[in-house]
Amino acid sequence: MTEMSESQIPIRQKGQSLLLRWSWRELWQGQLWPVAVALTLIIACVFALASLVVRVEKIMISQGRSMIAADLVLRSANPVSETVLQEARQLGLTVTQQTSFGTMAFSDQAMQLVSVKSVASDFPLRGELVLRGGSQTQQQVKPGELWLSERLFSLLEVKTGDSVAIGNAELTVSGAIVSEPELSFNPFSQMPAVLIHESDLAATEAIQPGSRVRYRAYFNGDDALLKQLQADVVLSPDQRWISETTQGRTGEMIERVQQYLSLTLILVILMATATLVLTCMHYTASRTETVAMMKSLGARKSFLWRWLARQLGLLFVIAAVAGLSLGGILEWLLRLPLRDVLPEPLPDMGVMPWIVSLLVAVLVAIPGMGITLWRLLDAPALAVMQKGMLATTSAARYLLVLIPLTALLLWVGDNPMMWLTLAGLIGLLGVLAGLGLLLVAGLRRRRWGAAMTLALSRIGRSPLVTGAQLAALTSSLMLLAVIWLLRTDLLEDWQQTLPPDAPNVFALNISPTEQQAYLDVLDRNGLMRSDSYPIVRGRLVSINGVNPRAETTATEVQQDERQEGDESLRRELNFTWRETIPVHNTLVAGEWHLAPGGVSVETGVAERLGIKLGDTLGFTVNSQPFSATVTSLREVEWRNMRPNFFFIFTPDVMVNLPATWLVSFRVAADQSELVNQLGRDYPTVTLLDLRTMATRIQAILQQVSLSLSVLAMLGVCSGLLLVLTLLRLSLSQRQQEIKLYRTLGASRQRIRATIWSEYGLMAVLAGGIAVFGAEALVAALIKWGFELPVTWHPGLWLVLPLLSVLLILLIISSMMKQLLRPLGR
């Protein structure tokens, strides 16, 4: 009965079942499982990295948008047109407004210059506004309320419930502003803040013709709708869009984080792809005889394709399940170091990492596996008897490379960072391989011991194979060095945003008669302070007799940023004069105050306006014109929160102009009362307390530092995986040669010494060349990609060759017994 049942099973179905079982055995008992492992690692790494990239980017974007109180802000010197606001509402965007201006606030006992912000009840759209009135807190301003900065309570000598006059309006103090989302890096634009509701603005009557008023419109909504609004609105010259990537130095930080995340992801994909290609080539070499035997027994290519397709299908399903599971665990492990700084709840990573990881695996596998497997199926039947016989196959298989390249073109687009990286890698691969071969050729001309002579002979006998191995090993070491060095350079640059000794309080408008007494108070209390600077506000009006504003206006209309122009031409600047260059500035051209009537110019504004040494600049201060000759150019780090200036004059130029003084100093957390006392003792001095902003920036820097460190470690692990795979496959190919050496009478010790010599030499060469390549590529990326000053890394010249040698020692030590096993038989 059983035999009858089996005879009724269609032969085709039995064949399919047999083919499936065979494919399963081939997958695990053959040589295809390393390919499955490589594909699993690609999916896991890409999933983990993409997940963390998505979360970090969302966190950074959220932080950046919190600092501008919305997804997008329109800044204007005039009221924002109702047409713009109506269009935004029609697009489905959430809209609110703010009007801000400087004025005097009066209490019964004192007065103080303040920055009044008139906002609606729905302000802010992003971030957190915390207002405390008595024991209650709230997050929005209501009609009839007046909220003061903490410092104003002592400066105005008021408490909650007292009256304060803002213009012609008498308002009752509702409480204190604990924190507000909007932050500025410009200490000269900050005054103690006062919040009122927009319905109370008219009652103040503080805005009069000629008043300096700033208007902002805030928009929240989908990014596509925000871009559409920006495209539809034609801005006037006094208007500017502000987003999380354009908000001063914080915007630069966020943009560079995104660049680094994308760069790390593509480098990890490249290294994982190389791992997959190497393992697949090894599988093809090990299965050529099997395919040739099947062909000699009558198997058709269609049958072989089905046989291989089932294996690849099983392989991809297993790799996908294992890779996504491993990737989820890896992503969780990667977040562990960040648990103290990541917000709760975490941003949702969405479906993008799932899709990207599987799509990348497919795109990588098509050429990485397809080219070599295509050649495998073209293996001739005669390869059974003639080992190493090459298949004649169509060059069309190389067209498979176009599939991932097309996807890469669509993904990278016009990103110059990616193209710079890819172009540099392609060029460096050829250079590094050729350099390695030249070094080997030079070494072969000298006399060496027997082991080294055999090793050099082995390396020089196959220059193409040796060049490929050197290029692969060198590029692997180089890529992991690039990831780590970029992380190090970026973090060093960002740490300058807020150094440990950065000042957090600025004192402005110090009269000349009070200057020395004010400095004495700071010194008696042991506060770390800057030099004091005289300040005169004025404008740049001409360069070599030509009005720069008139020249730039015509071209600004052609630019995306036309509404902003150059800030040095659009507003009054803070001028100062000194005998010596500030210690935190760097002279890059000319000589400091070579002659009377000179001015030193910051390099950024000089580059933007085309200012050169020897140019004559015209200025006005309170309608008084004067001129100065450019004697030097200075490099200024604007992010260090120290007093910095576009123009620093020789003292003789401005000696007759009335000036006030500026000094910055650092206050500890327990010295708040000292700040309040300074405000009471010197009521005419404007104190700008930046401690809240500094705390916020430090939190962002901590997130950035830990995130980049974790991502860099993942990139380094991918590079190490590629190096280990490369070495293991290369060593496994030596077994046949070792048999030949043994047949010719070579001893174990001689063979062991030859292996150590060959791979030790390759390790030193690869490590040394990788250092050169990494320094060159990082320098190019830093200079033209991230636009930062280039620095060199002396420690890398020791660490990378040492790491290369250690990896060689590890792999050879683990495989030496296996390599020498045939000798004992």
PDB file of C-alpha atoms in Angstrom, residues 570-744:
ATOM      1  CA  ARG A 570      22.546  94.923   6.753  1.00  0.00           C
ATOM      2  CA  ARG A 571      23.043  96.094  10.322  1.00  0.00           C
ATOM      3  CA  GLU A 572      25.175  98.132  12.647  1.00  0.00           C
ATOM      4  CA  LEU A 573      28.344  96.382  13.759  1.00  0.00           C
ATOM      5  CA  ASN A 574      30.310  96.491  16.974  1.00  0.00           C
ATOM      6  CA  PHE A 575      33.662  98.185  16.384  1.00  0.00           C
ATOM      7  CA  THR A 576      36.551  98.083  18.833  1.00  0.00           C
ATOM      8  CA  TRP A 577      40.242  99.023  18.973  1.00  0.00           C
ATOM      9  CA  ARG A 578      43.264  97.388  20.597  1.00  0.00           C
ATOM     10  CA  GLU A 579      47.024  97.639  20.739  1.00  0.00           C
ATOM     11  CA  THR A 580      47.420  93.823  20.696  1.00  0.00           C
ATOM     12  CA  ILE A 581      45.563  91.011  18.929  1.00  0.00           C
ATOM     13  CA  PRO A 582      43.036  89.114  21.110  1.00  0.00           C
ATOM     14  CA  VAL A 583      44.530  85.864  22.377  1.00  0.00           C
ATOM     15  CA  HIS A 584      41.639  83.833  20.967  1.00  0.00           C
ATOM     16  CA  ASN A 585      42.110  85.235  17.414  1.00  0.00           C
ATOM     17  CA  THR A 586      44.651  83.935  14.885  1.00  0.00           C
ATOM     18  CA  LEU A 587      46.492  86.214  12.467  1.00  0.00           C
ATOM     19  CA  VAL A 588      46.449  84.633   8.990  1.00  0.00           C
ATOM     20  CA  ALA A 589      47.681  87.477   6.750  1.00  0.00           C
ATOM     21  CA  GLY A 590      49.445  90.802   7.114  1.00  0.00           C
ATOM     22  CA  GLU A 591      50.869  92.245  10.311  1.00  0.00           C
ATOM     23  CA  TRP A 592      49.016  93.397  13.398  1.00  0.00           C
ATOM     24  CA  HIS A 593      48.491  97.172  13.212  1.00  0.00           C
ATOM     25  CA  LEU A 594      51.509  97.792  11.035  1.00  0.00           C
ATOM     26  CA  ALA A 595      50.856 101.534  10.875  1.00  0.00           C
ATOM     27  CA  PRO A 596      48.384 104.127  12.244  1.00  0.00           C
ATOM     28  CA  GLY A 597      45.019 104.335  10.542  1.00  0.00           C
ATOM     29  CA  GLY A 598      44.759 100.558  10.183  1.00  0.00           C
ATOM     30  CA  VAL A 599      42.046  97.956  10.672  1.00  0.00           C
ATOM     31  CA  SER A 600      42.185  94.169  11.108  1.00  0.00           C
ATOM     32  CA  VAL A 601      39.372  92.268   9.339  1.00  0.00           C
ATOM     33  CA  GLU A 602      37.857  88.872  10.165  1.00  0.00           C
ATOM     34  CA  THR A 603      38.573  86.376   7.363  1.00  0.00           C
ATOM     35  CA  GLY A 604      34.953  85.346   6.814  1.00  0.00           C
ATOM     36  CA  VAL A 605      33.625  88.835   6.114  1.00  0.00           C
ATOM     37  CA  ALA A 606      36.768  89.603   4.092  1.00  0.00           C
ATOM     38  CA  GLU A 607      36.136  86.600   1.859  1.00  0.00           C
ATOM     39  CA  ARG A 608      32.436  87.355   1.426  1.00  0.00           C
ATOM     40  CA  LEU A 609      32.996  91.014   0.562  1.00  0.00           C
ATOM     41  CA  GLY A 610      36.242  90.564  -1.364  1.00  0.00           C
ATOM     42  CA  ILE A 611      38.317  92.610   1.087  1.00  0.00           C
ATOM     43  CA  LYS A 612      42.104  92.309   0.664  1.00  0.00           C
ATOM     44  CA  LEU A 613      45.188  93.619   2.423  1.00  0.00           C
ATOM     45  CA  GLY A 614      45.772  97.263   1.549  1.00  0.00           C
ATOM     46  CA  ASP A 615      42.111  98.028   0.754  1.00  0.00           C
ATOM     47  CA  THR A 616      40.644 101.252   2.124  1.00  0.00           C
ATOM     48  CA  LEU A 617      37.384 100.775   4.030  1.00  0.00           C
ATOM     49  CA  GLY A 618      34.906 103.534   4.799  1.00  0.00           C
ATOM     50  CA  PHE A 619      32.765 103.534   7.960  1.00  0.00           C
ATOM     51  CA  THR A 620      30.239 105.744   9.697  1.00  0.00           C
ATOM     52  CA  VAL A 621      29.498 106.088  13.424  1.00  0.00           C
ATOM     53  CA  ASN A 622      26.598 108.357  14.361  1.00  0.00           C
ATOM     54  CA  SER A 623      26.799 109.859  10.850  1.00  0.00           C
ATOM     55  CA  GLN A 624      30.497 110.623  11.349  1.00  0.00           C
ATOM     56  CA  PRO A 625      32.525 109.183   8.444  1.00  0.00           C
ATOM     57  CA  PHE A 626      36.063 107.865   8.755  1.00  0.00           C
ATOM     58  CA  SER A 627      38.279 105.386   6.911  1.00  0.00           C
ATOM     59  CA  ALA A 628      40.996 102.825   7.642  1.00  0.00           C
ATOM     60  CA  THR A 629      43.440 100.664   5.664  1.00  0.00           C
ATOM     61  CA  VAL A 630      43.327  96.864   5.961  1.00  0.00           C
ATOM     62  CA  THR A 631      46.607  95.801   7.579  1.00  0.00           C
ATOM     63  CA  SER A 632      45.779  92.213   8.608  1.00  0.00           C
ATOM     64  CA  LEU A 633      43.237  89.395   8.372  1.00  0.00           C
ATOM     65  CA  ARG A 634      42.204  87.406  11.457  1.00  0.00           C
ATOM     66  CA  GLU A 635      40.617  84.001  11.875  1.00  0.00           C
ATOM     67  CA  VAL A 636      37.868  84.143  14.498  1.00  0.00           C
ATOM     68  CA  GLU A 637      36.097  81.226  16.207  1.00  0.00           C
ATOM     69  CA  TRP A 638      32.643  82.719  16.698  1.00  0.00           C
ATOM     70  CA  ARG A 639      31.303  79.751  18.640  1.00  0.00           C
ATOM     71  CA  ASN A 640      33.528  80.105  21.702  1.00  0.00           C
ATOM     72  CA  MET A 641      31.213  82.749  23.201  1.00  0.00           C
ATOM     73  CA  ARG A 642      34.071  85.172  23.769  1.00  0.00           C
ATOM     74  CA  PRO A 643      34.017  88.803  22.606  1.00  0.00           C
ATOM     75  CA  ASN A 644      34.708  88.717  18.871  1.00  0.00           C
ATOM     76  CA  PHE A 645      34.569  91.403  16.208  1.00  0.00           C
ATOM     77  CA  PHE A 646      34.536  91.765  12.432  1.00  0.00           C
ATOM     78  CA  PHE A 647      36.732  94.871  12.570  1.00  0.00           C
ATOM     79  CA  ILE A 648      39.404  95.852  15.127  1.00  0.00           C
ATOM     80  CA  PHE A 649      41.000  99.257  14.587  1.00  0.00           C
ATOM     81  CA  THR A 650      44.213 100.934  15.682  1.00  0.00           C
ATOM     82  CA  PRO A 651      43.431 103.210  18.651  1.00  0.00           C
ATOM     83  CA  ASP A 652      44.142 106.418  16.719  1.00  0.00           C
ATOM     84  CA  VAL A 653      41.259 105.808  14.281  1.00  0.00           C
ATOM     85  CA  MET A 654      38.482 106.019  16.879  1.00  0.00           C
ATOM     86  CA  VAL A 655      40.098 107.906  19.735  1.00  0.00           C
ATOM     87  CA  ASN A 656      37.611 110.783  19.527  1.00  0.00           C
ATOM     88  CA  LEU A 657      34.475 108.625  19.330  1.00  0.00           C
ATOM     89  CA  PRO A 658      32.372 108.063  22.476  1.00  0.00           C
ATOM     90  CA  ALA A 659      32.404 104.406  23.508  1.00  0.00           C
ATOM     91  CA  THR A 660      31.057 102.082  26.160  1.00  0.00           C
ATOM     92  CA  TRP A 661      32.888  98.983  27.361  1.00  0.00           C
ATOM     93  CA  LEU A 662      32.260  95.260  27.188  1.00  0.00           C
ATOM     94  CA  VAL A 663      33.600  92.404  29.311  1.00  0.00           C
ATOM     95  CA  SER A 664      32.609  88.731  29.539  1.00  0.00           C
ATOM     96  CA  PHE A 665      33.100  86.456  32.535  1.00  0.00           C
ATOM     97  CA  ARG A 666      32.247  83.005  33.820  1.00  0.00           C
ATOM     98  CA  VAL A 667      29.875  82.552  36.752  1.00  0.00           C
ATOM     99  CA  ALA A 668      29.522  79.264  38.637  1.00  0.00           C
ATOM    100  CA  ALA A 669      26.145  77.722  39.341  1.00  0.00           C
ATOM    101  CA  ASP A 670      26.199  78.923  42.962  1.00  0.00           C
ATOM    102  CA  GLN A 671      27.021  82.544  42.093  1.00  0.00           C
ATOM    103  CA  SER A 672      23.628  83.707  40.843  1.00  0.00           C
ATOM    104  CA  GLU A 673      23.341  86.224  43.658  1.00  0.00           C
ATOM    105  CA  LEU A 674      26.546  87.872  42.478  1.00  0.00           C
ATOM    106  CA  VAL A 675      24.989  88.469  39.057  1.00  0.00           C
ATOM    107  CA  ASN A 676      21.915  90.009  40.690  1.00  0.00           C
ATOM    108  CA  GLN A 677      24.113  92.173  42.919  1.00  0.00           C
ATOM    109  CA  LEU A 678      26.032  93.450  39.910  1.00  0.00           C
ATOM    110  CA  GLY A 679      22.728  94.370  38.312  1.00  0.00           C
ATOM    111  CA  ARG A 680      21.689  96.344  41.403  1.00  0.00           C
ATOM    112  CA  ASP A 681      25.050  98.072  41.893  1.00  0.00           C
ATOM    113  CA  TYR A 682      25.439  99.021  38.226  1.00  0.00           C
ATOM    114  CA  PRO A 683      21.895  99.590  36.925  1.00  0.00           C
ATOM    115  CA  THR A 684      23.046 101.162  33.647  1.00  0.00           C
ATOM    116  CA  VAL A 685      25.127  98.099  32.727  1.00  0.00           C
ATOM    117  CA  THR A 686      23.321  95.511  30.588  1.00  0.00           C
ATOM    118  CA  LEU A 687      23.960  91.982  31.887  1.00  0.00           C
ATOM    119  CA  LEU A 688      23.416  89.144  29.419  1.00  0.00           C
ATOM    120  CA  ASP A 689      23.092  85.863  31.327  1.00  0.00           C
ATOM    121  CA  LEU A 690      23.783  83.003  28.890  1.00  0.00           C
ATOM    122  CA  ARG A 691      23.902  80.182  31.421  1.00  0.00           C
ATOM    123  CA  THR A 692      20.616  78.645  30.308  1.00  0.00           C
ATOM    124  CA  MET A 693      21.747  78.658  26.705  1.00  0.00           C
ATOM    125  CA  ALA A 694      25.092  77.109  27.671  1.00  0.00           C
ATOM    126  CA  THR A 695      23.319  74.264  29.478  1.00  0.00           C
ATOM    127  CA  ARG A 696      21.176  73.584  26.419  1.00  0.00           C
ATOM    128  CA  ILE A 697      24.178  73.569  24.098  1.00  0.00           C
ATOM    129  CA  GLN A 698      26.107  71.241  26.410  1.00  0.00           C
ATOM    130  CA  ALA A 699      23.202  68.778  26.350  1.00  0.00           C
ATOM    131  CA  ILE A 700      23.161  68.802  22.547  1.00  0.00           C
ATOM    132  CA  LEU A 701      26.936  68.373  22.386  1.00  0.00           C
ATOM    133  CA  GLN A 702      26.735  65.411  24.746  1.00  0.00           C
ATOM    134  CA  GLN A 703      24.138  63.739  22.537  1.00  0.00           C
ATOM    135  CA  VAL A 704      26.187  64.414  19.423  1.00  0.00           C
ATOM    136  CA  SER A 705      29.431  63.158  20.971  1.00  0.00           C
ATOM    137  CA  LEU A 706      28.011  59.889  22.254  1.00  0.00           C
ATOM    138  CA  SER A 707      26.005  59.249  19.081  1.00  0.00           C
ATOM    139  CA  LEU A 708      28.972  59.748  16.794  1.00  0.00           C
ATOM    140  CA  SER A 709      31.195  57.620  19.018  1.00  0.00           C
ATOM    141  CA  VAL A 710      28.705  54.741  18.894  1.00  0.00           C
ATOM    142  CA  LEU A 711      28.278  55.057  15.135  1.00  0.00           C
ATOM    143  CA  ALA A 712      32.032  55.199  14.628  1.00  0.00           C
ATOM    144  CA  MET A 713      32.482  52.024  16.678  1.00  0.00           C
ATOM    145  CA  LEU A 714      29.938  50.234  14.487  1.00  0.00           C
ATOM    146  CA  GLY A 715      31.800  51.389  11.376  1.00  0.00           C
ATOM    147  CA  VAL A 716      35.100  50.207  12.816  1.00  0.00           C
ATOM    148  CA  CYS A 717      33.574  46.803  13.637  1.00  0.00           C
ATOM    149  CA  SER A 718      32.394  46.480  10.019  1.00  0.00           C
ATOM    150  CA  GLY A 719      35.901  47.282   8.826  1.00  0.00           C
ATOM    151  CA  LEU A 720      37.457  44.742  11.165  1.00  0.00           C
ATOM    152  CA  LEU A 721      34.990  42.119   9.925  1.00  0.00           C
ATOM    153  CA  LEU A 722      36.086  42.786   6.353  1.00  0.00           C
ATOM    154  CA  VAL A 723      39.772  42.537   7.295  1.00  0.00           C
ATOM    155  CA  LEU A 724      39.234  39.262   9.155  1.00  0.00           C
ATOM    156  CA  THR A 725      37.257  37.788   6.254  1.00  0.00           C
ATOM    157  CA  LEU A 726      39.900  38.832   3.762  1.00  0.00           C
ATOM    158  CA  LEU A 727      42.722  37.296   5.774  1.00  0.00           C
ATOM    159  CA  ARG A 728      40.918  34.036   6.485  1.00  0.00           C
ATOM    160  CA  LEU A 729      40.019  33.478   2.829  1.00  0.00           C
ATOM    161  CA  SER A 730      43.520  34.380   1.699  1.00  0.00           C
ATOM    162  CA  LEU A 731      45.110  31.967   4.171  1.00  0.00           C
ATOM    163  CA  SER A 732      42.742  29.123   3.269  1.00  0.00           C
ATOM    164  CA  GLN A 733      43.991  29.381  -0.323  1.00  0.00           C
ATOM    165  CA  ARG A 734      47.537  28.640   0.865  1.00  0.00           C
ATOM    166  CA  GLN A 735      46.822  24.980   1.725  1.00  0.00           C
ATOM    167  CA  GLN A 736      47.494  23.722  -1.799  1.00  0.00           C
ATOM    168  CA  GLU A 737      50.772  25.658  -1.949  1.00  0.00           C
ATOM    169  CA  ILE A 738      51.791  24.278   1.441  1.00  0.00           C
ATOM    170  CA  LYS A 739      51.305  20.739   0.130  1.00  0.00           C
ATOM    171  CA  LEU A 740      53.581  21.581  -2.793  1.00  0.00           C
ATOM    172  CA  TYR A 741      56.233  23.070  -0.469  1.00  0.00           C
ATOM    173  CA  ARG A 742      56.106  19.910   1.639  1.00  0.00           C
ATOM    174  CA  THR A 743      56.461  17.704  -1.415  1.00  0.00           C
ATOM    175  CA  LEU A 744      59.584  19.651  -2.360  1.00  0.00           C
TER     176      LEU A 744
END
